[in-house]
Short mmCIF file of C-alpha atoms in Angstrom, two decimals:
data_model
loop_
_atom_site.label_atom_id
_atom_site.label_comp_id
_atom_site.label_asym_id
_atom_site.label_seq_id
_atom_site.Cartn_x
_atom_site.Cartn_y
_atom_site.Cartn_z
CA UNK Z 235 -0.22 -0.01 -0.24
CA UNK Z 236 1.07 3.59 -0.89
CA UNK Z 237 0.57 6.06 1.66
CA UNK Z 238 -0.77 8.87 0.79
CA UNK Z 239 0.87 12.24 1.48
CA UNK Z 240 -1.16 15.52 1.91
CA UNK Z 241 -0.32 19.17 1.49
CA UNK Z 242 -0.44 20.88 4.82
CA UNK Z 243 -2.59 23.65 3.41
CA UNK Z 244 -5.00 20.80 2.23
CA UNK Z 245 -5.89 19.54 5.40
CA UNK Z 246 -5.69 23.76 7.00
CA UNK Z 247 -8.61 24.30 4.34
CA UNK Z 248 -10.42 20.90 4.83
CA UNK Z 249 -10.37 21.62 8.81
CA UNK Z 250 -12.06 25.06 8.30
CA UNK Z 251 -14.33 23.98 6.26
CA UNK Z 252 -15.71 21.57 9.04
CA UNK Z 253 -15.84 24.71 11.58
CA UNK Z 254 -17.60 26.43 9.49
CA UNK Z 255 -19.95 23.74 8.90
CA UNK Z 256 -20.66 23.51 12.17
CA UNK Z 257 -20.82 26.66 13.47
CA UNK Z 258 -23.09 27.68 10.72
CA UNK Z 259 -25.48 24.80 12.29
CA UNK Z 260 -28.63 25.74 14.51
CA UNK Z 261 -27.25 24.48 17.90
CA UNK Z 262 -30.89 23.05 19.05
CA UNK Z 263 -31.69 21.14 16.13
CA UNK Z 264 -29.34 17.98 15.60
CA UNK Z 265 -27.17 17.73 12.29
CA UNK Z 266 -28.64 14.47 11.20
CA UNK Z 267 -32.25 16.38 11.06
CA UNK Z 268 -33.30 17.36 7.12
CA UNK Z 269 -35.21 20.24 6.21
CA UNK Z 270 -38.17 18.92 3.48
CA UNK Z 271 -40.35 21.95 1.22
CA UNK Z 272 -43.97 20.75 0.69
CA UNK Z 273 -45.35 20.51 -2.76
CA UNK Z 274 -46.96 22.69 -4.64
CA UNK Z 275 -46.63 25.58 -2.66
CA UNK Z 276 -44.93 28.47 -2.46
CA UNK Z 277 -43.67 30.45 0.60
CA UNK Z 278 -42.27 33.54 1.17
CA UNK Z 279 -38.89 35.13 2.84
CA UNK Z 280 -40.47 34.29 6.26
CA UNK Z 281 -41.76 30.73 5.45
CA UNK Z 282 -45.20 31.95 5.04
CA UNK Z 283 -47.14 29.80 2.19
CA UNK Z 284 -48.15 32.39 -0.76
CA UNK Z 285 -51.72 31.75 -2.44
CA UNK Z 286 -50.91 30.62 -5.94
CA UNK Z 287 -54.17 31.67 -8.24
CA UNK Z 288 -55.76 28.64 -10.35
CA UNK Z 289 -58.04 30.25 -13.03
CA UNK Z 290 -56.11 31.61 -16.11
CA UNK Z 291 -56.99 35.61 -15.93
CA UNK Z 292 -55.80 38.16 -18.44
CA UNK Z 293 -53.17 40.39 -17.17
CA UNK Z 294 -54.70 43.67 -18.64
CA UNK Z 295 -58.01 43.92 -19.52
CA UNK Z 296 -58.37 46.64 -22.29
CA UNK Z 297 -61.99 47.85 -24.16
CA UNK Z 298 -61.67 50.04 -26.97
CA UNK Z 299 -64.01 53.01 -27.58
CA UNK Z 300 -66.71 51.99 -29.52
CA UNK Z 301 -66.37 53.51 -33.46
CA UNK Z 302 -68.26 56.10 -34.52
CA UNK Z 303 -69.25 55.44 -38.80
CA UNK Z 304 -68.86 57.67 -40.51
CA UNK Z 305 -70.83 58.89 -43.66
CA UNK Z 306 -69.85 57.91 -46.99
CA UNK Z 307 -68.51 61.00 -48.90
CA UNK Z 308 -70.51 62.30 -51.76
CA UNK Z 309 -68.22 60.67 -55.26
CA UNK Z 310 -68.31 63.28 -58.11
CA UNK Z 311 -67.08 62.58 -61.62
CA UNK Z 312 -63.32 63.14 -62.07
CA UNK Z 313 -62.47 65.70 -64.05
CA UNK Z 314 -60.95 64.82 -67.83
CA UNK Z 315 -57.68 65.77 -67.42
CA UNK Z 316 -56.32 66.84 -70.74
CA UNK Z 317 -53.56 65.51 -72.56
CA UNK Z 318 -50.01 67.47 -72.10
CA UNK Z 319 -49.36 69.40 -75.01
CA UNK Z 320 -46.39 67.91 -77.09
CA UNK Z 321 -43.77 70.11 -76.84
CA UNK Z 322 -41.65 71.54 -79.84
CA UNK Z 323 -38.46 70.51 -80.73
CA UNK Z 324 -37.14 73.97 -79.74
CA UNK Z 325 -39.00 73.53 -76.34
CA UNK Z 326 -37.23 70.17 -75.83
CA UNK Z 327 -33.80 71.20 -75.83
CA UNK Z 328 -34.29 73.79 -73.89
CA UNK Z 329 -35.84 71.93 -71.46
CA UNK Z 330 -33.86 70.66 -68.38
CA UNK Z 331 -36.79 68.06 -67.53
CA UNK Z 332 -35.01 65.34 -69.33
CA UNK Z 333 -31.86 65.25 -69.47
CA UNK Z 334 -29.89 63.27 -71.87
CA UNK Z 335 -27.98 59.74 -71.13
CA UNK Z 336 -24.39 61.58 -71.75
CA UNK Z 337 -21.83 62.47 -69.08
CA UNK Z 338 -21.36 65.66 -70.60
CA UNK Z 339 -25.14 66.75 -70.53
CA UNK Z 340 -25.65 64.85 -66.46
CA UNK Z 341 -22.53 67.57 -65.66
CA UNK Z 342 -23.72 70.61 -67.13
CA UNK Z 343 -27.52 69.82 -65.82
CA UNK Z 344 -25.37 69.59 -62.27
CA UNK Z 345 -23.23 73.14 -62.84
CA UNK Z 346 -26.43 74.62 -63.73
CA UNK Z 347 -28.58 73.57 -60.73
CA UNK Z 348 -25.34 74.41 -58.65
CA UNK Z 349 -25.23 78.06 -60.50
CA UNK Z 350 -29.07 78.55 -59.72
CA UNK Z 351 -29.15 77.75 -56.47
CA UNK Z 352 -25.68 79.92 -55.58
CA UNK Z 353 -27.77 83.19 -57.58
CA UNK Z 354 -30.78 82.26 -55.94
CA UNK Z 355 -28.97 82.45 -52.32
CA UNK Z 356 -26.89 85.12 -52.86
CA UNK Z 357 -26.18 89.17 -54.41
CA UNK Z 358 -26.52 88.98 -57.64
CA UNK Z 359 -23.97 92.28 -58.27
CA UNK Z 360 -21.53 89.82 -56.12
CA UNK Z 361 -21.95 86.63 -58.13
CA UNK Z 362 -22.06 88.30 -61.96
CA UNK Z 363 -19.55 85.97 -62.92
CA UNK Z 364 -21.95 83.08 -62.41
CA UNK Z 365 -24.67 84.88 -64.02
CA UNK Z 366 -22.40 85.03 -66.92
CA UNK Z 367 -21.55 81.76 -67.06
CA UNK Z 368 -24.78 80.11 -65.95
CA UNK Z 369 -26.05 82.14 -69.60
CA UNK Z 370 -22.89 80.20 -71.60
CA UNK Z 371 -24.15 76.97 -70.32
CA UNK Z 372 -27.50 77.52 -71.16
CA UNK Z 373 -27.01 77.80 -74.89
CA UNK Z 374 -24.17 75.03 -74.43
CA UNK Z 375 -27.04 73.16 -73.08
CA UNK Z 376 -29.15 74.17 -76.18
CA UNK Z 377 -26.31 73.38 -78.72
CA UNK Z 378 -25.92 69.85 -77.13
CA UNK Z 379 -29.18 68.74 -77.62
CA UNK Z 380 -29.25 67.87 -73.61
CA UNK Z 381 -32.91 67.93 -73.04
CA UNK Z 382 -33.39 65.80 -75.91
CA UNK Z 383 -31.08 62.57 -77.81
CA UNK Z 384 -27.87 64.25 -76.77
CA UNK Z 385 -24.79 65.25 -78.23
CA UNK Z 386 -23.14 64.06 -81.52
CA UNK Z 387 -19.72 63.61 -81.85
CA UNK Z 388 -18.85 66.43 -83.39
CA UNK Z 389 -21.23 68.58 -80.99
CA UNK Z 390 -18.57 68.69 -78.10
CA UNK Z 391 -16.19 70.82 -79.70
CA UNK Z 392 -18.59 73.05 -81.89
CA UNK Z 393 -20.42 73.64 -78.62
CA UNK Z 394 -18.28 73.78 -75.76
CA UNK Z 395 -18.12 77.01 -73.76
CA UNK Z 396 -14.89 79.06 -73.98
CA UNK Z 397 -13.47 81.16 -71.43
#
């Protein structure tokens, strides 16, 4: 048989745990007695039974206010919408409602929008050069046909704004 050797620290810990158990026990009750809790009973912090409701009840009772019926509005015949007039070629070229699918036209539209916005907010005397540039960009817009189909290959050189 081999003799087991215990570390002195282990024996100190074991001894202290035994002492804690002995001092924690109630001196009037023997250690061998066990406490059993009754089944299907809930106890409060003092050991008194708590009544558990048996029926199913809703936690929130809510009733909406009755809805009042609203009389149907009188239906009128919709007005005839006139067909939008077709724009002339000159109006299509000058309009900026539609932008041709061309990078130059998209850039030109953004530049003109920026110039218009700065002219609205600022002093026109102070920003006179922006007004001049806006006028030149508008003529470039019409020349490059950006409101309709977009520029041809030779339109870029012919219509480009020169300073």
